Amino acid sequence: MRTTGVIPSRPKRRLWFGSGIGRLNYRHKQRLFIYGGLLIPLLYFVVIRILPILYSFNVSFREWGMLSPDKPFVGFDNYATLLSDSLFLKSLVNTGIYVVVGVPAQLIAGLIVALLLQQVVKLRGLFRTAYFIPYVTSVVAVSWIFRWLLMKNGIVNTLFIELGLGPQSFLYSPSQAIFWIIAVMVWQNIGFQMLIFLAGLQNIPKLYYEAAAIDGATGWQRFVHITIPLLNPVMLLSVVMASIGFLQSFTQVLNMTGGGPLDSTISVVLHIYNLAFKSFDMGLASAATVILFVIIFMLTLVQLKVLGSRFQQE
């Protein structure tokens, strides 16, 4: 006697990971997604940023010539060599000039443009775009354009001669070149500072200005006692980012003057570049990198402490 029946199907096997996820409730899944999303960029940051920094510390304590197979440990000899190197000390002084002159100029220019644009009603988007375009333009292209404009026989000198003024050396003058580079860097970053300050200005309630006007406060008094204090968090961000940008001055210096004339514009980063890729001395280059890292870290801490405490008091 033949019997027919349905062969029972085998239960599908579920992967352990899938079964585990399936048993989690919504809150646990949400937390897993959040921590997983945070872990990926954190790993990327560690691999791309933290590990190279730690590796640079290791290299800075060794005589690390790229053409030499031996990498002996030399302790602080590289640091001592740098601190006795007049060119490295000159690059530190020049970098200080970039920061001391460039950061205030960039912040003041960005704030002025933001205040003016806040009063614009028509074509506001056009003006904002016009000021922001230089910031997203290639730094190399901008540097070479200004290098061409400021040549001895360039357009600017031609205009000076037609106006009856004497020609200027500009980028070929040891006393002028660094300030022209700063001017170009400030001009290119005005759009970024303008955007930050505009966001801060729009978050200030108009009620404060109206109350101050009723009390008889002038425009300057409203600016000093309302605008500046309430913009302090924005200024903190702008100061820190601008300081780091000028401390890392490289592309404009390399393309406009190459560090000259007479090393009057050389920056620490350009000096590191020359040590690493022209002298092939990675030990000295890494030691200079560590010194620059310490300077940036300490300066940022001081700025956060000073401006941050001022904001808390206000």
PDB file of C-alpha atoms in Angstrom:
ATOM      1  CA  MET A   1       0.000   0.000   0.000  1.00  0.00           C
ATOM      2  CA  ARG A   2       1.565   3.341  -1.120  1.00  0.00           C
ATOM      3  CA  THR A   3       1.300   6.287   1.123  1.00  0.00           C
ATOM      4  CA  THR A   4       1.787   9.825   0.039  1.00  0.00           C
ATOM      5  CA  GLY A   5       2.583  12.617   2.368  1.00  0.00           C
ATOM      6  CA  VAL A   6       4.263  15.945   2.513  1.00  0.00           C
ATOM      7  CA  ILE A   7       7.856  15.835   3.612  1.00  0.00           C
ATOM      8  CA  PRO A   8       8.234  18.329   6.410  1.00  0.00           C
ATOM      9  CA  SER A   9      10.609  21.121   5.481  1.00  0.00           C
ATOM     10  CA  ARG A  10      13.627  21.777   7.614  1.00  0.00           C
ATOM     11  CA  PRO A  11      13.508  24.929   9.666  1.00  0.00           C
ATOM     12  CA  LYS A  12      15.654  27.669   8.207  1.00  0.00           C
ATOM     13  CA  ARG A  13      18.808  28.292  10.087  1.00  0.00           C
ATOM     14  CA  ARG A  14      19.292  31.860  11.214  1.00  0.00           C
ATOM     15  CA  LEU A  15      22.684  33.323  11.632  1.00  0.00           C
ATOM     16  CA  TRP A  16      23.776  33.920  15.191  1.00  0.00           C
ATOM     17  CA  PHE A  17      24.289  37.654  14.602  1.00  0.00           C
ATOM     18  CA  GLY A  18      20.909  38.005  12.917  1.00  0.00           C
ATOM     19  CA  SER A  19      19.118  36.057  15.605  1.00  0.00           C
ATOM     20  CA  GLY A  20      20.785  38.163  18.261  1.00  0.00           C
ATOM     21  CA  ILE A  21      19.753  41.391  16.568  1.00  0.00           C
ATOM     22  CA  GLY A  22      16.234  40.081  16.141  1.00  0.00           C
ATOM     23  CA  ARG A  23      15.848  39.484  19.854  1.00  0.00           C
ATOM     24  CA  LEU A  24      16.856  43.051  20.728  1.00  0.00           C
ATOM     25  CA  ASN A  25      14.158  45.547  21.460  1.00  0.00           C
ATOM     26  CA  TYR A  26      13.859  48.896  19.715  1.00  0.00           C
ATOM     27  CA  ARG A  27      15.855  50.830  22.297  1.00  0.00           C
ATOM     28  CA  HIS A  28      18.780  48.406  22.144  1.00  0.00           C
ATOM     29  CA  LYS A  29      18.759  48.493  18.340  1.00  0.00           C
ATOM     30  CA  GLN A  30      18.759  52.273  18.434  1.00  0.00           C
ATOM     31  CA  ARG A  31      21.732  52.343  20.781  1.00  0.00           C
ATOM     32  CA  LEU A  32      23.572  49.783  18.662  1.00  0.00           C
ATOM     33  CA  PHE A  33      23.006  51.909  15.571  1.00  0.00           C
ATOM     34  CA  ILE A  34      24.207  55.073  17.315  1.00  0.00           C
ATOM     35  CA  TYR A  35      27.361  53.511  18.751  1.00  0.00           C
ATOM     36  CA  GLY A  36      28.077  51.764  15.463  1.00  0.00           C
ATOM     37  CA  GLY A  37      27.702  55.052  13.609  1.00  0.00           C
ATOM     38  CA  LEU A  38      30.059  56.731  16.050  1.00  0.00           C
ATOM     39  CA  LEU A  39      32.597  53.908  15.986  1.00  0.00           C
ATOM     40  CA  ILE A  40      33.293  54.084  12.237  1.00  0.00           C
ATOM     41  CA  PRO A  41      34.423  57.755  12.105  1.00  0.00           C
ATOM     42  CA  LEU A  42      36.231  57.258  15.434  1.00  0.00           C
ATOM     43  CA  LEU A  43      38.267  54.398  13.968  1.00  0.00           C
ATOM     44  CA  TYR A  44      38.956  56.501  10.886  1.00  0.00           C
ATOM     45  CA  PHE A  45      40.112  59.394  13.069  1.00  0.00           C
ATOM     46  CA  VAL A  46      42.375  57.125  15.114  1.00  0.00           C
ATOM     47  CA  VAL A  47      43.960  55.540  12.039  1.00  0.00           C
ATOM     48  CA  ILE A  48      44.339  58.753  10.025  1.00  0.00           C
ATOM     49  CA  ARG A  49      45.140  61.210  12.846  1.00  0.00           C
ATOM     50  CA  ILE A  50      46.147  59.660  16.158  1.00  0.00           C
ATOM     51  CA  LEU A  51      48.429  56.860  14.927  1.00  0.00           C
ATOM     52  CA  PRO A  52      50.461  59.136  12.586  1.00  0.00           C
ATOM     53  CA  ILE A  53      50.903  61.621  15.462  1.00  0.00           C
ATOM     54  CA  LEU A  54      52.183  58.879  17.751  1.00  0.00           C
ATOM     55  CA  TYR A  55      54.410  57.598  14.967  1.00  0.00           C
ATOM     56  CA  SER A  56      55.813  61.113  14.493  1.00  0.00           C
ATOM     57  CA  PHE A  57      56.753  61.183  18.174  1.00  0.00           C
ATOM     58  CA  ASN A  58      58.685  57.954  17.661  1.00  0.00           C
ATOM     59  CA  VAL A  59      60.445  59.226  14.537  1.00  0.00           C
ATOM     60  CA  SER A  60      61.374  62.512  16.231  1.00  0.00           C
ATOM     61  CA  PHE A  61      63.598  60.630  18.703  1.00  0.00           C
ATOM     62  CA  ARG A  62      65.552  58.843  15.967  1.00  0.00           C
ATOM     63  CA  GLU A  63      68.078  59.683  13.293  1.00  0.00           C
ATOM     64  CA  TRP A  64      65.621  58.861  10.547  1.00  0.00           C
ATOM     65  CA  GLY A  65      67.233  59.400   7.169  1.00  0.00           C
ATOM     66  CA  MET A  66      65.074  58.144   4.325  1.00  0.00           C
ATOM     67  CA  LEU A  67      68.114  56.853   2.448  1.00  0.00           C
ATOM     68  CA  SER A  68      69.628  55.126   5.469  1.00  0.00           C
ATOM     69  CA  PRO A  69      68.508  51.623   6.553  1.00  0.00           C
ATOM     70  CA  ASP A  70      69.484  52.291  10.192  1.00  0.00           C
ATOM     71  CA  LYS A  71      67.203  54.342  12.431  1.00  0.00           C
ATOM     72  CA  PRO A  72      69.177  54.733  15.695  1.00  0.00           C
ATOM     73  CA  PHE A  73      67.594  56.258  18.789  1.00  0.00           C
ATOM     74  CA  VAL A  74      69.128  59.684  19.504  1.00  0.00           C
ATOM     75  CA  GLY A  75      66.864  61.004  22.252  1.00  0.00           C
ATOM     76  CA  PHE A  76      66.367  64.768  22.214  1.00  0.00           C
ATOM     77  CA  ASP A  77      69.217  65.471  19.778  1.00  0.00           C
ATOM     78  CA  ASN A  78      66.812  66.394  16.984  1.00  0.00           C
ATOM     79  CA  TYR A  79      65.054  68.913  19.222  1.00  0.00           C
ATOM     80  CA  ALA A  80      68.367  70.403  20.325  1.00  0.00           C
ATOM     81  CA  THR A  81      69.451  70.701  16.699  1.00  0.00           C
ATOM     82  CA  LEU A  82      66.242  72.491  15.763  1.00  0.00           C
ATOM     83  CA  LEU A  83      66.373  74.922  18.666  1.00  0.00           C
ATOM     84  CA  SER A  84      69.923  75.874  17.674  1.00  0.00           C
ATOM     85  CA  ASP A  85      68.975  76.218  13.979  1.00  0.00           C
ATOM     86  CA  SER A  86      68.592  79.879  13.010  1.00  0.00           C
ATOM     87  CA  LEU A  87      66.351  79.006  10.059  1.00  0.00           C
ATOM     88  CA  PHE A  88      63.921  77.077  12.255  1.00  0.00           C
ATOM     89  CA  LEU A  89      63.865  79.934  14.774  1.00  0.00           C
ATOM     90  CA  LYS A  90      63.227  82.332  11.890  1.00  0.00           C
ATOM     91  CA  SER A  91      60.292  80.182  10.769  1.00  0.00           C
ATOM     92  CA  LEU A  92      58.878  80.312  14.305  1.00  0.00           C
ATOM     93  CA  VAL A  93      59.098  84.107  14.332  1.00  0.00           C
ATOM     94  CA  ASN A  94      57.469  84.353  10.902  1.00  0.00           C
ATOM     95  CA  THR A  95      54.680  81.997  11.962  1.00  0.00           C
ATOM     96  CA  GLY A  96      54.110  84.200  15.004  1.00  0.00           C
ATOM     97  CA  ILE A  97      53.772  87.208  12.682  1.00  0.00           C
ATOM     98  CA  TYR A  98      51.239  85.299  10.571  1.00  0.00           C
ATOM     99  CA  VAL A  99      49.139  84.626  13.673  1.00  0.00           C
ATOM    100  CA  VAL A 100      49.487  87.999  15.439  1.00  0.00           C
ATOM    101  CA  VAL A 101      48.706  90.037  12.315  1.00  0.00           C
ATOM    102  CA  GLY A 102      46.457  87.670  10.400  1.00  0.00           C
ATOM    103  CA  VAL A 103      44.009  86.474  13.047  1.00  0.00           C
ATOM    104  CA  PRO A 104      42.785  89.930  14.210  1.00  0.00           C
ATOM    105  CA  ALA A 105      42.665  91.217  10.634  1.00  0.00           C
ATOM    106  CA  GLN A 106      40.644  88.215   9.487  1.00  0.00           C
ATOM    107  CA  LEU A 107      38.173  88.417  12.365  1.00  0.00           C
ATOM    108  CA  ILE A 108      37.672  92.184  12.068  1.00  0.00           C
ATOM    109  CA  ALA A 109      37.179  91.980   8.298  1.00  0.00           C
ATOM    110  CA  GLY A 110      34.724  89.073   8.611  1.00  0.00           C
ATOM    111  CA  LEU A 111      32.742  90.829  11.343  1.00  0.00           C
ATOM    112  CA  ILE A 112      32.528  94.091   9.389  1.00  0.00           C
ATOM    113  CA  VAL A 113      31.300  92.293   6.269  1.00  0.00           C
ATOM    114  CA  ALA A 114      28.761  90.320   8.322  1.00  0.00           C
ATOM    115  CA  LEU A 115      27.421  93.490   9.976  1.00  0.00           C
ATOM    116  CA  LEU A 116      27.084  95.200   6.612  1.00  0.00           C
ATOM    117  CA  LEU A 117      25.414  92.207   4.963  1.00  0.00           C
ATOM    118  CA  GLN A 118      22.949  91.984   7.838  1.00  0.00           C
ATOM    119  CA  GLN A 119      21.643  95.413   6.820  1.00  0.00           C
ATOM    120  CA  VAL A 120      21.258  94.432   3.156  1.00  0.00           C
ATOM    121  CA  VAL A 121      17.721  93.658   2.063  1.00  0.00           C
ATOM    122  CA  LYS A 122      17.961  93.266  -1.705  1.00  0.00           C
ATOM    123  CA  LEU A 123      20.412  90.862  -3.385  1.00  0.00           C
ATOM    124  CA  ARG A 124      21.542  89.557   0.009  1.00  0.00           C
ATOM    125  CA  GLY A 125      22.196  86.065  -1.372  1.00  0.00           C
ATOM    126  CA  LEU A 126      24.247  87.469  -4.244  1.00  0.00           C
ATOM    127  CA  PHE A 127      26.519  89.433  -1.922  1.00  0.00           C
ATOM    128  CA  ARG A 128      26.968  86.463   0.415  1.00  0.00           C
ATOM    129  CA  THR A 129      27.886  84.232  -2.504  1.00  0.00           C
ATOM    130  CA  ALA A 130      30.337  86.790  -3.864  1.00  0.00           C
ATOM    131  CA  TYR A 131      32.175  86.977  -0.533  1.00  0.00           C
ATOM    132  CA  PHE A 132      32.117  83.209  -0.005  1.00  0.00           C
ATOM    133  CA  ILE A 133      33.409  82.194  -3.445  1.00  0.00           C
ATOM    134  CA  PRO A 134      37.095  82.949  -2.655  1.00  0.00           C
ATOM    135  CA  TYR A 135      36.947  80.587   0.318  1.00  0.00           C
ATOM    136  CA  VAL A 136      35.961  77.613  -1.858  1.00  0.00           C
ATOM    137  CA  THR A 137      38.390  78.553  -4.641  1.00  0.00           C
ATOM    138  CA  SER A 138      41.610  76.595  -4.989  1.00  0.00           C
ATOM    139  CA  VAL A 139      44.288  78.036  -2.706  1.00  0.00           C
ATOM    140  CA  VAL A 140      46.967  77.272  -5.282  1.00  0.00           C
ATOM    141  CA  ALA A 141      45.060  79.111  -8.017  1.00  0.00           C
ATOM    142  CA  VAL A 142      44.473  82.159  -5.795  1.00  0.00           C
ATOM    143  CA  SER A 143      48.141  82.226  -4.755  1.00  0.00           C
ATOM    144  CA  TRP A 144      49.405  82.167  -8.321  1.00  0.00           C
ATOM    145  CA  ILE A 145      46.919  84.837  -9.431  1.00  0.00           C
ATOM    146  CA  PHE A 146      48.123  87.214  -6.714  1.00  0.00           C
ATOM    147  CA  ARG A 147      51.721  86.303  -7.471  1.00  0.00           C
ATOM    148  CA  TRP A 148      51.100  87.350 -11.056  1.00  0.00           C
ATOM    149  CA  LEU A 149      49.327  90.553  -9.996  1.00  0.00           C
ATOM    150  CA  LEU A 150      52.145  91.526  -7.617  1.00  0.00           C
ATOM    151  CA  MET A 151      55.045  90.906  -9.992  1.00  0.00           C
ATOM    152  CA  LYS A 152      57.508  93.735 -10.574  1.00  0.00           C
ATOM    153  CA  ASN A 153      55.987  94.253 -14.016  1.00  0.00           C
ATOM    154  CA  GLY A 154      52.519  93.116 -12.968  1.00  0.00           C
ATOM    155  CA  ILE A 155      49.172  94.866 -13.208  1.00  0.00           C
ATOM    156  CA  VAL A 156      49.384  96.522  -9.797  1.00  0.00           C
ATOM    157  CA  ASN A 157      52.767  98.129 -10.473  1.00  0.00           C
ATOM    158  CA  THR A 158      51.602  99.171 -13.923  1.00  0.00           C
ATOM    159  CA  LEU A 159      48.642 100.917 -12.295  1.00  0.00           C
ATOM    160  CA  PHE A 160      50.938 102.575  -9.751  1.00  0.00           C
ATOM    161  CA  ILE A 161      53.166 103.922 -12.511  1.00  0.00           C
ATOM    162  CA  GLU A 162      50.183 105.312 -14.438  1.00  0.00           C
ATOM    163  CA  LEU A 163      49.021 107.077 -11.270  1.00  0.00           C
ATOM    164  CA  GLY A 164      52.432 108.666 -10.851  1.00  0.00           C
ATOM    165  CA  LEU A 165      53.421 106.459  -7.920  1.00  0.00           C
ATOM    166  CA  GLY A 166      56.658 104.561  -7.772  1.00  0.00           C
ATOM    167  CA  PRO A 167      56.682 100.794  -8.353  1.00  0.00           C
ATOM    168  CA  GLN A 168      56.757  98.542  -5.316  1.00  0.00           C
ATOM    169  CA  SER A 169      58.719  95.360  -4.716  1.00  0.00           C
ATOM    170  CA  PHE A 170      55.742  93.552  -3.127  1.00  0.00           C
ATOM    171  CA  LEU A 171      56.642  89.847  -2.921  1.00  0.00           C
ATOM    172  CA  TYR A 172      60.288  90.574  -3.744  1.00  0.00           C
ATOM    173  CA  SER A 173      60.811  92.747  -0.666  1.00  0.00           C
ATOM    174  CA  PRO A 174      61.870  91.057   2.610  1.00  0.00           C
ATOM    175  CA  SER A 175      59.955  93.705   4.563  1.00  0.00           C
ATOM    176  CA  GLN A 176      56.727  93.568   2.506  1.00  0.00           C
ATOM    177  CA  ALA A 177      56.304  89.999   1.296  1.00  0.00           C
ATOM    178  CA  ILE A 178      55.008  88.431   4.516  1.00  0.00           C
ATOM    179  CA  PHE A 179      52.297  91.083   4.896  1.00  0.00           C
ATOM    180  CA  TRP A 180      51.098  90.588   1.331  1.00  0.00           C
ATOM    181  CA  ILE A 181      50.799  86.853   1.970  1.00  0.00           C
ATOM    182  CA  ILE A 182      48.798  87.609   5.110  1.00  0.00           C
ATOM    183  CA  ALA A 183      46.574  89.963   3.110  1.00  0.00           C
ATOM    184  CA  VAL A 184      45.851  87.223   0.563  1.00  0.00           C
ATOM    185  CA  MET A 185      45.062  84.699   3.308  1.00  0.00           C
ATOM    186  CA  VAL A 186      42.756  87.165   5.046  1.00  0.00           C
ATOM    187  CA  TRP A 187      40.981  88.022   1.789  1.00  0.00           C
ATOM    188  CA  GLN A 188      40.396  84.366   0.943  1.00  0.00           C
ATOM    189  CA  ASN A 189      38.980  83.506   4.381  1.00  0.00           C
ATOM    190  CA  ILE A 190      36.681  86.517   4.832  1.00  0.00           C
ATOM    191  CA  GLY A 191      33.752  84.511   3.436  1.00  0.00           C
ATOM    192  CA  PHE A 192      34.113  81.793   6.058  1.00  0.00           C
ATOM    193  CA  GLN A 193      34.323  84.269   8.926  1.00  0.00           C
ATOM    194  CA  MET A 194      31.406  86.221   7.475  1.00  0.00           C
ATOM    195  CA  LEU A 195      29.261  83.084   7.428  1.00  0.00           C
ATOM    196  CA  ILE A 196      30.032  82.254  11.062  1.00  0.00           C
ATOM    197  CA  PHE A 197      29.385  85.799  12.260  1.00  0.00           C
ATOM    198  CA  LEU A 198      26.139  86.038  10.286  1.00  0.00           C
ATOM    199  CA  ALA A 199      24.887  82.888  11.984  1.00  0.00           C
ATOM    200  CA  GLY A 200      25.786  84.388  15.367  1.00  0.00           C
ATOM    201  CA  LEU A 201      24.172  87.743  14.596  1.00  0.00           C
ATOM    202  CA  GLN A 202      20.929  86.124  13.505  1.00  0.00           C
ATOM    203  CA  ASN A 203      20.685  84.314  16.854  1.00  0.00           C
ATOM    204  CA  ILE A 204      20.751  87.569  18.841  1.00  0.00           C
ATOM    205  CA  PRO A 205      17.161  88.529  19.760  1.00  0.00           C
ATOM    206  CA  LYS A 206      16.128  91.902  18.361  1.00  0.00           C
ATOM    207  CA  LEU A 207      14.337  92.558  21.636  1.00  0.00           C
ATOM    208  CA  TYR A 208      17.672  93.415  23.260  1.00  0.00           C
ATOM    209  CA  TYR A 209      18.418  96.099  20.680  1.00  0.00           C
ATOM    210  CA  GLU A 210      14.906  97.554  20.945  1.00  0.00           C
ATOM    211  CA  ALA A 211      15.123  97.745  24.735  1.00  0.00           C
ATOM    212  CA  ALA A 212      18.555  99.384  24.555  1.00  0.00           C
ATOM    213  CA  ALA A 213      17.309 101.905  21.986  1.00  0.00           C
ATOM    214  CA  ILE A 214      14.390 102.814  24.247  1.00  0.00           C
ATOM    215  CA  ASP A 215      16.866 103.401  27.087  1.00  0.00           C
ATOM    216  CA  GLY A 216      18.775 105.818  24.835  1.00  0.00           C
ATOM    217  CA  ALA A 217      21.781 103.640  23.955  1.00  0.00           C
ATOM    218  CA  THR A 218      23.674 104.689  20.836  1.00  0.00           C
ATOM    219  CA  GLY A 219      24.545 102.341  18.013  1.00  0.00           C
ATOM    220  CA  TRP A 220      28.121 101.979  19.272  1.00  0.00           C
ATOM    221  CA  GLN A 221      26.904 101.234  22.816  1.00  0.00           C
ATOM    222  CA  ARG A 222      24.536  98.573  21.501  1.00  0.00           C
ATOM    223  CA  PHE A 223      27.384  97.047  19.518  1.00  0.00           C
ATOM    224  CA  VAL A 224      29.792  96.996  22.480  1.00  0.00           C
ATOM    225  CA  HIS A 225      27.381  95.899  25.198  1.00  0.00           C
ATOM    226  CA  ILE A 226      25.041  93.597  23.249  1.00  0.00           C
ATOM    227  CA  THR A 227      26.570  92.395  19.983  1.00  0.00           C
ATOM    228  CA  ILE A 228      30.121  91.687  21.134  1.00  0.00           C
ATOM    229  CA  PRO A 229      29.213  89.820  24.380  1.00  0.00           C
ATOM    230  CA  LEU A 230      26.569  87.676  22.676  1.00  0.00           C
ATOM    231  CA  LEU A 231      28.954  86.905  19.813  1.00  0.00           C
ATOM    232  CA  ASN A 232      31.616  85.635  22.221  1.00  0.00           C
ATOM    233  CA  PRO A 233      30.963  81.902  21.549  1.00  0.00           C
ATOM    234  CA  VAL A 234      31.185  82.558  17.806  1.00  0.00           C
ATOM    235  CA  MET A 235      34.364  84.579  18.273  1.00  0.00           C
ATOM    236  CA  LEU A 236      35.878  81.734  20.275  1.00  0.00           C
ATOM    237  CA  LEU A 237      35.326  79.353  17.373  1.00  0.00           C
ATOM    238  CA  SER A 238      36.623  81.899  14.859  1.00  0.00           C
ATOM    239  CA  VAL A 239      39.754  82.713  16.864  1.00  0.00           C
ATOM    240  CA  VAL A 240      40.668  79.055  17.375  1.00  0.00           C
ATOM    241  CA  MET A 241      40.135  78.088  13.739  1.00  0.00           C
ATOM    242  CA  ALA A 242      41.879  81.179  12.371  1.00  0.00           C
ATOM    243  CA  SER A 243      44.851  80.663  14.701  1.00  0.00           C
ATOM    244  CA  ILE A 244      45.252  77.036  13.634  1.00  0.00           C
ATOM    245  CA  GLY A 245      44.983  78.075   9.981  1.00  0.00           C
ATOM    246  CA  PHE A 246      47.724  80.702  10.260  1.00  0.00           C
ATOM    247  CA  LEU A 247      49.946  78.431  12.360  1.00  0.00           C
ATOM    248  CA  GLN A 248      49.721  75.905   9.524  1.00  0.00           C
ATOM    249  CA  SER A 249      50.502  78.446   6.788  1.00  0.00           C
ATOM    250  CA  PHE A 250      51.981  76.551   3.870  1.00  0.00           C
ATOM    251  CA  THR A 251      50.249  76.604   0.498  1.00  0.00           C
ATOM    252  CA  GLN A 252      50.201  80.380   0.034  1.00  0.00           C
ATOM    253  CA  VAL A 253      53.801  80.700   1.217  1.00  0.00           C
ATOM    254  CA  LEU A 254      55.045  77.908  -1.042  1.00  0.00           C
ATOM    255  CA  ASN A 255      53.292  79.185  -4.162  1.00  0.00           C
ATOM    256  CA  MET A 256      53.739  82.934  -3.702  1.00  0.00           C
ATOM    257  CA  THR A 257      57.312  83.238  -2.438  1.00  0.00           C
ATOM    258  CA  GLY A 258      58.659  79.759  -1.692  1.00  0.00           C
ATOM    259  CA  GLY A 259      59.717  81.090   1.707  1.00  0.00           C
ATOM    260  CA  GLY A 260      61.752  83.981   0.329  1.00  0.00           C
ATOM    261  CA  PRO A 261      63.056  86.499  -0.227  1.00  0.00           C
ATOM    262  CA  LEU A 262      65.905  85.782   2.195  1.00  0.00           C
ATOM    263  CA  ASP A 263      63.649  83.407   4.178  1.00  0.00           C
ATOM    264  CA  SER A 264      61.519  86.385   5.234  1.00  0.00           C
ATOM    265  CA  THR A 265      58.254  84.477   4.700  1.00  0.00           C
ATOM    266  CA  ILE A 266      59.211  80.904   5.559  1.00  0.00           C
ATOM    267  CA  SER A 267      56.764  79.246   7.957  1.00  0.00           C
ATOM    268  CA  VAL A 268      57.218  76.282  10.262  1.00  0.00           C
ATOM    269  CA  VAL A 269      55.188  73.977   8.006  1.00  0.00           C
ATOM    270  CA  LEU A 270      57.206  75.000   4.942  1.00  0.00           C
ATOM    271  CA  HIS A 271      60.412  74.367   6.895  1.00  0.00           C
ATOM    272  CA  ILE A 272      59.081  70.925   7.849  1.00  0.00           C
ATOM    273  CA  TYR A 273      58.336  70.271   4.185  1.00  0.00           C
ATOM    274  CA  ASN A 274      61.872  71.239   3.194  1.00  0.00           C
ATOM    275  CA  LEU A 275      63.406  69.050   5.897  1.00  0.00           C
ATOM    276  CA  ALA A 276      61.310  66.038   4.929  1.00  0.00           C
ATOM    277  CA  PHE A 277      61.208  66.166   1.140  1.00  0.00           C
ATOM    278  CA  LYS A 278      64.321  68.142   0.221  1.00  0.00           C
ATOM    279  CA  SER A 279      66.803  67.154   2.928  1.00  0.00           C
ATOM    280  CA  PHE A 280      65.117  63.752   3.488  1.00  0.00           C
ATOM    281  CA  ASP A 281      65.665  64.074   7.236  1.00  0.00           C
ATOM    282  CA  MET A 282      62.473  62.692   8.729  1.00  0.00           C
ATOM    283  CA  GLY A 283      63.863  62.839  12.249  1.00  0.00           C
ATOM    284  CA  LEU A 284      64.261  66.612  12.220  1.00  0.00           C
ATOM    285  CA  ALA A 285      61.001  67.062  10.305  1.00  0.00           C
ATOM    286  CA  SER A 286      59.099  64.972  12.863  1.00  0.00           C
ATOM    287  CA  ALA A 287      60.687  66.874  15.750  1.00  0.00           C
ATOM    288  CA  ALA A 288      59.576  70.165  14.159  1.00  0.00           C
ATOM    289  CA  THR A 289      56.098  68.683  13.678  1.00  0.00           C
ATOM    290  CA  VAL A 290      55.911  67.754  17.358  1.00  0.00           C
ATOM    291  CA  ILE A 291      56.979  71.274  18.373  1.00  0.00           C
ATOM    292  CA  LEU A 292      54.306  72.785  16.128  1.00  0.00           C
ATOM    293  CA  PHE A 293      51.719  70.360  17.544  1.00  0.00           C
ATOM    294  CA  VAL A 294      52.595  71.412  21.097  1.00  0.00           C
ATOM    295  CA  ILE A 295      52.366  75.106  20.144  1.00  0.00           C
ATOM    296  CA  ILE A 296      48.939  74.646  18.529  1.00  0.00           C
ATOM    297  CA  PHE A 297      47.703  72.554  21.458  1.00  0.00           C
ATOM    298  CA  MET A 298      48.877  75.007  24.113  1.00  0.00           C
ATOM    299  CA  LEU A 299      47.626  78.074  22.236  1.00  0.00           C
ATOM    300  CA  THR A 300      44.211  76.464  21.741  1.00  0.00           C
ATOM    301  CA  LEU A 301      43.977  75.633  25.443  1.00  0.00           C
ATOM    302  CA  VAL A 302      44.847  79.230  26.375  1.00  0.00           C
ATOM    303  CA  GLN A 303      42.271  80.625  23.956  1.00  0.00           C
ATOM    304  CA  LEU A 304      39.576  78.268  25.242  1.00  0.00           C
ATOM    305  CA  LYS A 305      40.430  79.166  28.825  1.00  0.00           C
ATOM    306  CA  VAL A 306      40.511  82.945  28.312  1.00  0.00           C
ATOM    307  CA  LEU A 307      37.609  83.411  25.896  1.00  0.00           C
ATOM    308  CA  GLY A 308      35.587  80.563  27.411  1.00  0.00           C
ATOM    309  CA  SER A 309      35.801  81.988  30.939  1.00  0.00           C
ATOM    310  CA  ARG A 310      34.871  85.427  29.618  1.00  0.00           C
ATOM    311  CA  PHE A 311      31.773  83.945  27.994  1.00  0.00           C
ATOM    312  CA  GLN A 312      30.758  82.168  31.209  1.00  0.00           C
ATOM    313  CA  GLN A 313      31.123  85.377  33.221  1.00  0.00           C
ATOM    314  CA  GLU A 314      29.008  87.319  30.762  1.00  0.00           C
TER     315      GLU A 314
END
